XYZ file of C-alpha atoms in Angstrom:
678
model
C 43.507 0.834 -17.155
C 40.572 -0.239 -15.005
C 38.265 -3.094 -15.873
C 35.276 -0.755 -16.393
C 37.311 1.395 -18.829
C 38.307 -1.664 -20.810
C 34.677 -2.817 -20.966
C 33.524 0.544 -22.292
C 36.206 0.522 -24.995
C 35.117 -2.931 -26.081
C 31.505 -1.801 -26.205
C 32.482 1.260 -28.221
C 33.956 -1.070 -30.840
C 31.106 -3.560 -30.750
C 28.143 -1.177 -31.013
C 28.968 0.125 -34.551
C 29.408 -3.460 -35.706
C 26.044 -4.410 -34.194
C 24.437 -1.405 -35.887
C 25.795 -2.463 -39.274
C 24.564 -6.016 -38.811
C 21.109 -4.882 -37.780
C 21.087 -2.375 -40.644
C 21.831 -5.146 -43.112
C 18.932 -7.140 -41.743
C 16.332 -4.395 -41.465
C 17.170 -2.031 -44.291
C 18.624 1.421 -44.684
C 19.820 3.099 -41.524
C 18.041 6.335 -40.658
C 20.642 9.081 -40.055
C 18.389 10.414 -37.272
C 18.828 7.148 -35.412
C 20.581 7.182 -32.086
C 22.396 4.892 -29.730
C 21.448 5.622 -26.156
C 23.122 4.078 -23.166
C 20.526 4.005 -20.422
C 21.002 3.513 -16.720
C 18.585 1.529 -14.617
C 16.884 4.727 -13.517
C 15.683 5.308 -17.106
C 15.503 1.819 -18.554
C 14.835 -0.613 -15.724
C 12.909 1.419 -13.168
C 9.880 0.846 -15.387
C 10.463 -2.879 -15.045
C 10.763 -2.882 -11.288
C 14.381 -4.063 -11.131
C 17.324 -2.747 -9.113
C 18.874 0.573 -10.051
C 22.589 0.165 -10.479
C 24.844 -0.386 -13.454
C 24.551 -0.449 -17.218
C 22.295 -3.267 -18.350
C 20.965 -2.400 -21.800
C 21.976 -0.514 -24.918
C 18.954 0.598 -26.893
C 19.303 0.860 -30.661
C 16.778 2.993 -32.514
C 16.757 3.249 -36.284
C 13.879 4.052 -38.576
C 10.814 2.642 -36.845
C 12.666 -0.380 -35.539
C 13.718 -0.747 -31.917
C 16.236 -3.250 -30.640
C 17.523 -3.753 -27.142
C 20.837 -5.500 -26.601
C 20.749 -6.990 -23.120
C 24.093 -7.276 -21.341
C 22.612 -8.471 -18.043
C 23.580 -11.843 -16.667
C 21.215 -14.778 -16.891
C 20.847 -14.879 -13.121
C 19.624 -11.284 -13.112
C 16.810 -11.787 -15.628
C 14.257 -12.283 -12.880
C 14.682 -8.657 -11.827
C 13.486 -7.523 -15.247
C 9.964 -8.839 -14.652
C 7.483 -5.972 -14.669
C 5.835 -5.280 -11.356
C 2.703 -3.364 -10.485
C 3.239 -2.075 -6.975
C 0.975 0.863 -6.037
C 2.650 4.153 -5.109
C 3.065 4.615 -1.360
C 0.461 7.404 -1.349
C -2.106 5.513 -3.445
C -4.535 4.856 -0.573
C -4.329 8.488 0.533
C -5.087 9.587 -3.039
C -8.141 7.319 -3.153
C -9.386 8.871 0.064
C -8.710 12.436 -1.093
C -10.364 11.708 -4.420
C -13.484 10.647 -2.550
C -13.508 13.949 -0.685
C -13.111 15.850 -3.966
C -16.100 13.971 -5.404
C -18.142 14.990 -2.382
C -17.133 18.630 -2.953
C -18.192 18.402 -6.604
C -21.571 16.995 -5.619
C -22.046 19.683 -2.977
C -21.198 22.378 -5.542
C -23.752 21.034 -8.032
C -26.357 20.910 -5.257
C -25.614 24.527 -4.349
C -24.163 23.742 -0.927
C -20.831 25.294 -1.949
C -20.930 28.727 -3.597
C -19.359 28.938 -7.036
C -16.746 31.410 -8.266
C -16.974 33.765 -11.232
C -14.177 35.894 -12.685
C -14.440 38.502 -15.457
C -11.934 38.084 -18.269
C -10.458 41.443 -17.312
C -9.042 39.756 -14.204
C -6.284 38.371 -16.449
C -4.983 41.925 -16.846
C -3.628 41.581 -13.321
C -0.158 40.322 -14.195
C -1.007 37.941 -17.048
C -0.153 38.125 -20.737
C -2.414 36.299 -23.178
C -1.332 35.143 -26.638
C -2.350 32.528 -29.186
C 1.001 31.976 -30.889
C 2.258 28.404 -30.819
C 5.032 26.530 -32.567
C 3.975 24.372 -35.498
C 5.808 21.386 -34.025
C 3.745 21.702 -30.824
C 0.527 21.584 -32.856
C 1.740 18.519 -34.726
C 2.835 16.791 -31.503
C -0.575 17.267 -29.890
C -2.331 15.963 -33.007
C -0.043 12.939 -33.098
C -0.900 12.010 -29.504
C -4.623 12.747 -29.691
C -5.668 11.899 -33.245
C -6.876 8.427 -32.298
C -8.988 9.867 -29.491
C -10.629 12.480 -31.715
C -11.174 9.983 -34.526
C -13.135 7.676 -32.234
C -15.050 10.250 -30.205
C -15.750 12.835 -32.912
C -15.030 11.168 -36.241
C -11.895 13.166 -37.121
C -9.283 15.530 -35.739
C -10.430 19.119 -36.389
C -8.710 21.385 -38.936
C -6.279 23.964 -37.528
C -8.671 26.956 -37.838
C -11.034 25.165 -35.455
C -8.347 24.721 -32.786
C -7.991 27.685 -30.438
C -4.646 27.828 -28.617
C -4.459 30.099 -25.568
C -1.166 30.815 -23.784
C -1.256 32.635 -20.445
C 1.997 33.741 -18.809
C 2.243 35.552 -15.467
C 5.091 37.890 -16.429
C 3.998 41.313 -15.160
C 3.563 43.114 -11.853
C 0.376 42.157 -10.066
C -1.792 42.685 -7.015
C -2.140 39.789 -4.593
C -5.315 38.425 -3.056
C -4.391 40.554 -0.021
C -4.269 43.694 -2.202
C -0.488 43.945 -1.883
C 1.423 44.969 -4.998
C 4.211 42.641 -6.157
C 6.741 43.703 -8.783
C 8.287 40.255 -9.157
C 6.288 38.072 -11.607
C 5.881 34.420 -10.714
C 6.541 33.212 -14.307
C 3.535 30.883 -13.984
C 2.280 29.542 -17.288
C -0.759 27.829 -18.752
C -0.721 26.612 -22.356
C -3.907 25.109 -23.689
C -5.559 23.945 -26.896
C -9.311 24.487 -26.935
C -11.775 22.742 -29.246
C -15.186 24.483 -29.116
C -16.701 22.180 -31.740
C -15.869 19.152 -29.620
C -16.647 20.814 -26.242
C -13.114 19.951 -25.135
C -10.506 21.944 -23.239
C -6.932 20.633 -23.176
C -4.129 21.711 -20.879
C -0.820 21.168 -22.684
C 1.655 22.844 -20.309
C 1.030 24.212 -16.822
C 3.290 25.684 -14.166
C 1.317 26.976 -11.198
C 2.017 30.284 -9.524
C 2.128 28.586 -6.124
C 4.813 26.125 -7.219
C 6.827 28.837 -8.978
C 6.847 30.910 -5.787
C 7.946 27.926 -3.687
C 10.696 27.025 -6.153
C 11.915 30.596 -6.353
C 12.152 30.986 -2.592
C 13.485 27.536 -1.795
C 17.090 28.743 -2.020
C 16.301 32.158 -0.594
C 13.811 31.968 2.260
C 11.564 28.936 2.623
C 7.935 30.030 2.861
C 5.064 28.713 4.909
C 1.816 27.957 3.088
C 0.246 31.130 4.476
C 3.190 33.236 3.288
C 3.043 31.631 -0.152
C -0.703 32.178 -0.488
C -0.221 35.813 0.449
C 2.004 36.242 -2.636
C -0.423 34.675 -5.121
C -2.094 36.739 -7.841
C -5.882 37.000 -7.748
C -6.008 34.399 -10.534
C -3.641 31.562 -9.677
C -5.323 28.140 -9.930
C -5.047 26.203 -13.177
C -8.764 25.413 -13.037
C -9.578 29.137 -13.073
C -7.166 29.767 -15.940
C -8.664 26.927 -17.994
C -12.197 28.185 -17.419
C -11.323 31.775 -18.323
C -9.426 30.679 -21.440
C -12.303 28.400 -22.461
C -14.782 31.234 -21.949
C -12.824 33.457 -24.355
C -12.867 31.000 -27.283
C -16.511 29.892 -27.266
C -19.886 31.590 -26.984
C -21.235 28.543 -25.128
C -18.785 27.820 -22.301
C -21.560 26.134 -20.329
C -21.438 23.159 -22.733
C -17.947 22.043 -21.720
C -17.869 18.244 -21.801
C -14.230 17.078 -21.827
C -11.092 18.094 -19.927
C -7.775 16.749 -21.239
C -4.211 16.752 -19.918
C -1.558 16.305 -22.594
C 1.952 14.865 -22.218
C 1.889 14.754 -18.419
C 5.262 15.413 -16.810
C 4.335 15.431 -13.104
C 6.073 12.423 -11.575
C 3.424 11.849 -8.893
C 0.672 11.620 -11.506
C 2.796 9.427 -13.757
C 3.515 7.061 -10.871
C -0.211 6.378 -10.435
C -0.774 6.005 -14.181
C 2.245 3.729 -14.567
C 0.981 1.550 -11.718
C -2.420 1.164 -13.402
C -0.847 0.544 -16.826
C 1.423 -2.187 -15.456
C -1.302 -3.700 -13.302
C -4.025 -3.814 -15.956
C -2.037 -3.883 -19.219
C 1.310 -5.387 -18.282
C 3.337 -2.494 -19.735
C 3.353 1.280 -19.451
C 4.895 3.107 -22.392
C 2.596 2.169 -25.249
C -0.965 1.873 -23.980
C -2.647 3.570 -26.914
C -6.156 5.002 -26.946
C -8.594 4.014 -25.503
C -6.034 2.751 -23.003
C -7.729 2.289 -19.634
C -10.933 3.888 -18.399
C -12.513 4.079 -14.946
C -15.654 5.552 -13.444
C -14.980 8.622 -11.347
C -16.311 6.982 -8.186
C -14.135 3.876 -8.570
C -10.950 3.388 -6.533
C -8.845 4.131 -9.612
C -10.963 7.125 -10.610
C -10.652 8.665 -7.152
C -6.883 8.165 -7.111
C -6.502 9.804 -10.536
C -8.789 12.684 -9.552
C -6.569 13.429 -6.547
C -3.314 13.483 -8.539
C -1.735 16.871 -9.310
C -3.007 16.563 -12.895
C -6.480 15.445 -11.874
C -7.227 18.026 -9.203
C -7.756 20.783 -11.787
C -10.795 18.843 -13.024
C -12.166 18.585 -9.479
C -11.626 22.272 -8.749
C -13.060 23.389 -12.061
C -16.261 21.454 -11.386
C -16.387 22.650 -7.764
C -15.747 26.341 -8.479
C -17.373 26.689 -11.912
C -19.882 23.848 -12.002
C -22.695 26.348 -11.373
C -21.904 27.830 -14.801
C -22.258 24.534 -16.671
C -25.436 23.677 -18.559
C -26.067 20.416 -16.714
C -25.808 20.371 -12.928
C -25.451 16.596 -12.708
C -22.370 14.946 -14.184
C -21.073 11.386 -14.295
C -17.278 11.455 -14.375
C -15.217 8.939 -16.312
C -11.474 9.104 -16.842
C -9.369 7.665 -19.675
C -5.599 7.280 -19.454
C -3.296 6.240 -22.276
C 0.303 6.608 -23.369
C 1.838 7.342 -26.742
C 5.518 6.402 -27.027
C 6.019 6.990 -23.315
C 4.041 10.270 -23.275
C 1.192 10.028 -20.772
C -2.230 11.559 -21.411
C -5.473 11.838 -19.442
C -9.035 12.635 -20.535
C -11.966 13.376 -18.238
C -15.451 12.919 -19.648
C -17.907 15.099 -17.701
C -20.959 13.292 -19.022
C -24.216 15.208 -18.390
C -26.874 13.072 -16.749
C -29.410 13.452 -19.516
C -30.815 10.673 -21.727
C -30.172 12.791 -24.842
C -26.579 13.807 -24.154
C -24.703 10.515 -24.167
C -22.069 9.993 -26.792
C -21.893 6.857 -28.904
C -18.651 6.049 -27.145
C -20.319 5.996 -23.728
C -23.281 3.984 -24.979
C -20.815 1.429 -26.325
C -18.941 1.319 -23.014
C -22.119 0.862 -21.008
C -23.374 -1.875 -23.307
C -20.002 -3.616 -23.044
C -20.071 -3.297 -19.248
C -23.579 -4.731 -19.156
C -22.611 -7.704 -21.307
C -19.514 -8.330 -19.214
C -21.608 -8.229 -16.030
C -24.039 -10.706 -17.515
C -21.181 -12.988 -18.497
C -19.760 -12.843 -15.002
C -22.911 -14.428 -13.574
C -22.727 -17.222 -16.119
C -19.070 -17.960 -15.374
C -18.619 -20.814 -12.971
C -15.700 -20.097 -10.678
C -13.402 -23.102 -10.542
C -11.535 -23.936 -7.384
C -7.883 -22.939 -7.365
C -7.940 -20.447 -10.250
C -4.901 -18.151 -10.465
C -7.071 -15.460 -12.037
C -9.187 -15.348 -8.884
C -6.029 -15.124 -6.767
C -4.673 -12.225 -8.847
C -7.992 -10.353 -8.726
C -8.186 -10.769 -4.949
C -4.542 -9.687 -4.587
C -5.359 -6.515 -6.523
C -8.230 -5.688 -4.161
C -6.123 -6.653 -1.161
C -3.319 -4.292 -2.191
C -5.777 -1.407 -2.329
C -7.352 -2.335 1.010
C -3.973 -2.779 2.701
C -2.706 0.621 1.571
C -5.931 2.256 2.654
C -5.586 0.543 6.046
C -2.066 1.886 6.484
C -3.214 5.378 5.530
C -5.989 5.138 8.136
C -3.536 3.894 10.787
C -1.250 6.846 9.951
C -4.160 9.284 10.255
C -3.878 10.267 6.585
C -7.076 11.517 4.971
C -9.363 10.120 7.656
C -13.080 10.558 7.198
C -15.662 10.960 9.905
C -17.543 7.708 10.329
C -21.033 7.554 11.751
C -21.656 5.753 15.034
C -24.950 3.899 14.694
C -27.477 3.230 17.413
C -28.855 -0.332 17.388
C -32.331 1.160 16.923
C -31.290 1.843 13.302
C -31.885 -1.851 12.606
C -35.614 -1.176 13.004
C -35.453 0.421 9.537
C -35.745 -2.540 7.171
C -34.306 -5.303 9.388
C -35.856 -8.099 11.443
C -33.893 -9.174 14.484
C -34.525 -12.548 16.050
C -34.223 -12.849 19.794
C -30.579 -12.808 20.819
C -29.441 -15.926 22.646
C -26.430 -16.965 24.671
C -24.734 -19.664 22.636
C -21.186 -20.886 22.312
C -19.661 -21.200 18.867
C -19.388 -24.727 17.544
C -16.793 -27.047 19.052
C -14.262 -26.414 16.299
C -14.206 -22.673 16.957
C -14.097 -23.242 20.717
C -10.899 -25.206 20.107
C -9.491 -22.427 17.906
C -10.180 -19.741 20.515
C -8.749 -21.961 23.242
C -5.538 -22.388 21.270
C -5.100 -18.626 20.939
C -5.743 -18.198 24.657
C -9.293 -16.879 24.364
C -11.496 -19.775 25.484
C -15.160 -18.603 25.457
C -17.936 -19.147 28.001
C -21.665 -19.426 27.395
C -22.404 -16.347 29.504
C -20.174 -14.137 27.358
C -21.117 -15.445 23.917
C -24.065 -13.839 22.141
C -25.675 -15.062 18.933
C -27.363 -12.290 16.890
C -29.367 -13.034 13.752
C -30.325 -10.056 11.537
C -32.394 -10.385 8.369
C -33.213 -7.570 5.942
C -36.771 -8.433 4.876
C -38.886 -5.310 5.368
C -39.664 -2.052 3.577
C -37.436 0.838 4.630
C -36.585 4.510 4.238
C -33.354 5.084 2.327
C -30.591 7.601 3.021
C -32.353 10.165 0.823
C -35.482 9.940 2.958
C -37.535 8.076 0.359
C -39.678 5.008 1.153
C -38.445 1.847 -0.564
C -40.290 -1.436 -0.985
C -38.247 -4.500 -0.090
C -37.644 -6.858 -3.022
C -36.507 -10.393 -2.248
C -33.639 -11.787 -4.301
C -33.851 -15.320 -5.643
C -30.615 -15.926 -3.684
C -32.440 -15.274 -0.418
C -32.562 -12.507 2.150
C -29.668 -10.252 3.126
C -28.579 -11.385 6.565
C -25.854 -11.107 9.186
C -25.788 -14.068 11.602
C -22.817 -13.905 13.978
C -21.560 -14.712 17.473
C -20.138 -11.850 19.522
C -17.747 -12.938 22.286
C -16.368 -9.807 24.037
C -14.579 -11.819 26.744
C -12.600 -13.581 24.006
C -12.093 -10.383 21.951
C -13.613 -12.304 19.071
C -16.453 -12.388 16.551
C -17.354 -15.593 14.713
C -19.226 -14.952 11.471
C -21.681 -17.703 10.556
C -23.528 -16.294 7.526
C -23.427 -12.994 5.659
C -25.181 -11.660 2.582
C -25.050 -7.887 2.290
C -28.038 -5.917 0.938
C -25.803 -4.136 -1.607
C -24.503 -7.443 -2.991
C -28.013 -8.769 -3.604
C -29.152 -5.484 -5.181
C -26.247 -5.622 -7.657
C -26.988 -9.259 -8.369
C -30.641 -8.440 -9.073
C -29.735 -5.824 -11.674
C -27.205 -8.131 -13.347
C -29.645 -11.045 -13.428
C -32.299 -8.845 -15.059
C -29.794 -7.605 -17.651
C -30.055 -4.012 -16.422
C -27.331 -1.401 -15.938
C -25.963 -1.797 -12.414
C -26.125 1.484 -10.447
C -22.960 2.890 -8.957
C -21.999 1.874 -5.429
C -22.997 5.303 -4.179
C -26.399 5.101 -5.848
C -27.010 1.684 -4.325
C -25.972 2.895 -0.879
C -28.129 6.042 -1.092
C -31.235 4.673 -2.790
C -31.584 0.874 -2.761
C -30.548 -0.286 0.716
C -31.231 0.798 4.319
C -28.855 3.463 5.668
C -27.317 0.915 8.039
C -26.410 -1.875 5.627
C -22.681 -2.561 5.453
C -21.286 -5.574 7.269
C -18.555 -3.512 8.933
C -21.046 -0.965 10.314
C -23.564 -3.580 11.467
C -20.850 -5.698 13.080
C -19.232 -2.806 14.938
C -22.620 -1.527 16.158
C -23.593 -4.912 17.614
C -20.098 -5.500 19.016
C -20.389 -2.302 21.024
C -23.964 -3.156 22.056
C -22.798 -6.477 23.486
C -20.146 -4.801 25.601
C -17.235 -5.160 23.226
C -14.528 -2.531 23.426
C -11.570 -1.456 21.354
C -9.825 -4.753 22.140
C -11.425 -6.681 19.258
C -8.648 -9.001 18.103
C -10.099 -11.936 16.148
C -12.691 -12.322 13.416
C -13.443 -15.861 12.345
C -15.214 -16.815 9.122
C -17.059 -20.085 9.563
C -17.836 -22.476 6.692
C -16.936 -20.228 3.773
C -19.208 -20.816 0.779
C -18.251 -17.855 -1.410
C -16.821 -19.350 -4.645
C -14.242 -16.569 -5.162
C -12.866 -16.966 -1.633
C -12.854 -20.759 -1.942
C -10.969 -20.516 -5.227
C -8.305 -18.274 -3.688
C -7.913 -20.595 -0.696
C -7.567 -23.663 -2.908
C -4.990 -21.898 -5.079
C -2.960 -21.086 -1.965
C -3.201 -24.672 -0.737
C -1.987 -25.868 -4.148
C 1.049 -23.589 -3.883
C 1.889 -24.888 -0.400
C 1.741 -28.628 -0.846
C -1.999 -28.845 -0.120
C -1.681 -28.053 3.549
C -1.540 -28.318 6.464
C -5.289 -27.958 6.846
C -5.677 -28.466 10.586
C -5.663 -25.277 12.630
C -3.536 -23.161 12.588
C -3.366 -24.312 8.981
C -1.575 -21.839 6.735
C -0.946 -18.368 8.143
C 0.112 -15.276 6.195
C 0.983 -11.717 7.099
C 0.303 -8.648 4.992
C 3.886 -8.714 3.728
C 2.983 -11.721 1.557
C 0.999 -12.033 -1.663
C -1.151 -14.723 -0.045
C -2.043 -12.469 2.880
C -3.011 -9.599 0.586
C -5.084 -11.920 -1.631
C -7.001 -13.320 1.345
C -7.629 -9.797 2.601
C -9.055 -8.902 -0.822
C -11.521 -11.809 -0.958
C -15.234 -11.207 -0.308
C -14.724 -12.839 3.112
C -11.714 -10.696 4.014
C -12.490 -7.250 2.658
C -15.145 -6.510 5.302
C -12.570 -6.811 8.077
C -10.307 -4.410 6.189
C -13.174 -1.918 5.932
C -13.878 -2.239 9.654
C -10.224 -1.524 10.478
C -10.176 1.452 8.093
C -13.371 3.009 9.417
C -12.564 2.398 13.090
C -8.828 3.104 12.979
C -9.150 5.982 15.438
C -10.666 3.599 18.010
C -8.881 0.339 17.299
C -5.486 1.848 16.551
C -2.748 0.296 14.445
C -3.185 -3.421 13.857
C -0.850 -6.062 12.443
C -3.161 -8.276 10.390
C -2.439 -11.973 9.863
C -4.835 -14.423 8.207
C -5.022 -18.189 8.733
C -6.946 -20.621 6.542
C -7.796 -24.133 7.702
C -10.380 -26.916 7.469
C -11.572 -28.704 10.611
C -12.965 -31.352 8.252
C -12.741 -31.964 4.520
C -14.753 -29.450 2.524
C -15.304 -27.135 5.506
C -13.135 -24.059 4.748
C -12.628 -21.493 7.506
C -10.620 -18.305 7.945
C -9.309 -16.550 11.042
C -8.237 -12.911 10.856
C -5.837 -12.144 13.688
C -5.806 -8.363 14.039
C -4.049 -7.869 17.328
C -2.172 -4.608 17.917
C 1.285 -4.632 16.367
C 3.151 -4.964 19.665
C 1.055 -7.958 20.816
C 1.386 -9.606 17.417
C 5.182 -9.300 17.496
C 5.326 -10.801 20.990
C 3.079 -13.698 19.970
C 5.195 -14.453 16.895
C 8.373 -14.476 18.994
C 6.807 -16.878 21.477
C 5.524 -19.126 18.701
C 8.884 -19.203 16.922
C 10.606 -20.043 20.182
C 8.387 -23.001 20.963
C 7.331 -25.927 18.829
C 3.707 -25.749 17.787
C 1.677 -28.763 18.858
C -0.868 -29.831 16.260
C -4.063 -31.507 17.332
C -4.105 -35.254 16.877
C -5.954 -36.452 13.816
C -8.186 -38.813 15.825
C -9.150 -36.053 18.232
C -9.787 -33.696 15.344
C -12.015 -36.157 13.524
C -14.029 -36.726 16.683
C -14.543 -33.034 17.234
C -15.309 -32.279 13.601
C -18.399 -34.490 13.780
C -19.854 -32.109 16.348
C -18.733 -29.012 14.423
C -22.023 -28.339 12.691
C -24.392 -29.861 15.229
C -23.710 -27.379 18.025
C -24.734 -24.365 15.934
C -28.035 -22.782 17.067
């Protein structure tokens, strides 16, 4: 008898005894209770641990839940929950942004809408309204809390309109070919006219059914698959047609819901957000988490298989809605491991906001006001975690850009664009301060006066925004937006002296005045000059000064941003407070510290530059160093050399001892650090 067999026999004897003991402690045992032996795939994948071997036996009885852990003490660390984004998260964010642009274009009339008569369902589809009572009860159980808060109560059964559509008959394709083999596609939905809500409960698309059916017969190309589709095939079209049959006012649709999501790609994104923002995934009850549609999270969710139906419905049928301007917000929650999603298509009208949204906006406003009152302490772990979260997103988006996934066309600006709202002082030839000259010399890029250009830009004039409207410049109490930097093409480097972006000061102005902060898109379109982002301004001037695609270093001089300082101090605390002389502490993007530094206000601009200019700069291996040439003078160097050069440099560095600058020499040079700045 093998050891594993003996173990199982022992467990078989122990489990009933454990059940009886737990029963004695908690009360009468429910005969519907079960003992489930779960593998790591089911039980520990959610916790981010390895996936081999029995580790837990879950005991369910009544409403109690107990987990008997048979893992060794040394393995407990692997049970810590992790929140790693799915590998395609950055691509989803990018695709979600493109879907938002399509929705906007459809509402503006740039994309023609689609209209189908209800009779189109006669082409291969069967429509019924018969549902199992247990399905009705299950939906109510998952959604009752949502309806109670948004509408006051869950509606009575006569007010719920189930519609089941099954593609189970012969049909004509979009190419007018006749097909006598039904796809077996299905769309089950519950529709609530009184609440202006359409809910998809079960959906199996015709396209996926055709691919699955032919996978073992003859794999199909996309063109071949599309040629076999019925004239009505998209879930968004089916939802709209079903909704139109149960209400006399389909144009008032406000909410789109997805119940009990089973798609693993969608669940992976939701689970990541649950773990990241709530610390657990299977019981994040309503209201769960909510995000604006134009946020990173909102875009990612919109691009998931269960979010795209919302995007396509608004793109194809938005012209039939009552309001042609919508503000999207998405809610995700889970009920006993069953994942749900709700899209609020809020009309942009002062009289159409729900109490729920007013409450959310008031809460957001109060939180924003509090954030300005909060003094950021140096070395806060919360600041590190927040920066790490942003850095993870930026890193994944960088990798997607390097891989050519979901790339967007980026505008190349002419320097004359700075005439719109900006004042530019006379450029001068000036070396960076002595400390940065030493840094560049150590990396083999010693600068010369003739090849170093100091450019000082200040946004202090009226301008015309991206929508063609004249805008009066308003000065912030924090000063003028400005970009003051040294461009050194011969050293493949840019040294950033001071930056304050126009968008940052606009947001700060709204927060300070206690007003609702506009979305990032609204700020970019209406409140700032068209050329306003640091990454765009920096790249434009880099090219103007003769810089090419060999940009390798971006230095951040004398960092004063409190969030960045806090992250740097936290990292120093975790690494014995140093070393602080250059090269200081250096981190790659495979470390939490590297990701956190990338996500700071002083690192994220470089990430955006690499994302936007990936087609020109190519794949880069980013490493970030933090150091202080003198006490209280924090600096950062982003080394973004191409991957092959970075690998060679690391090999050379590891093969030779690194010589640190002498403390006396450093102190002498640090005295001149500030004085040599123009």
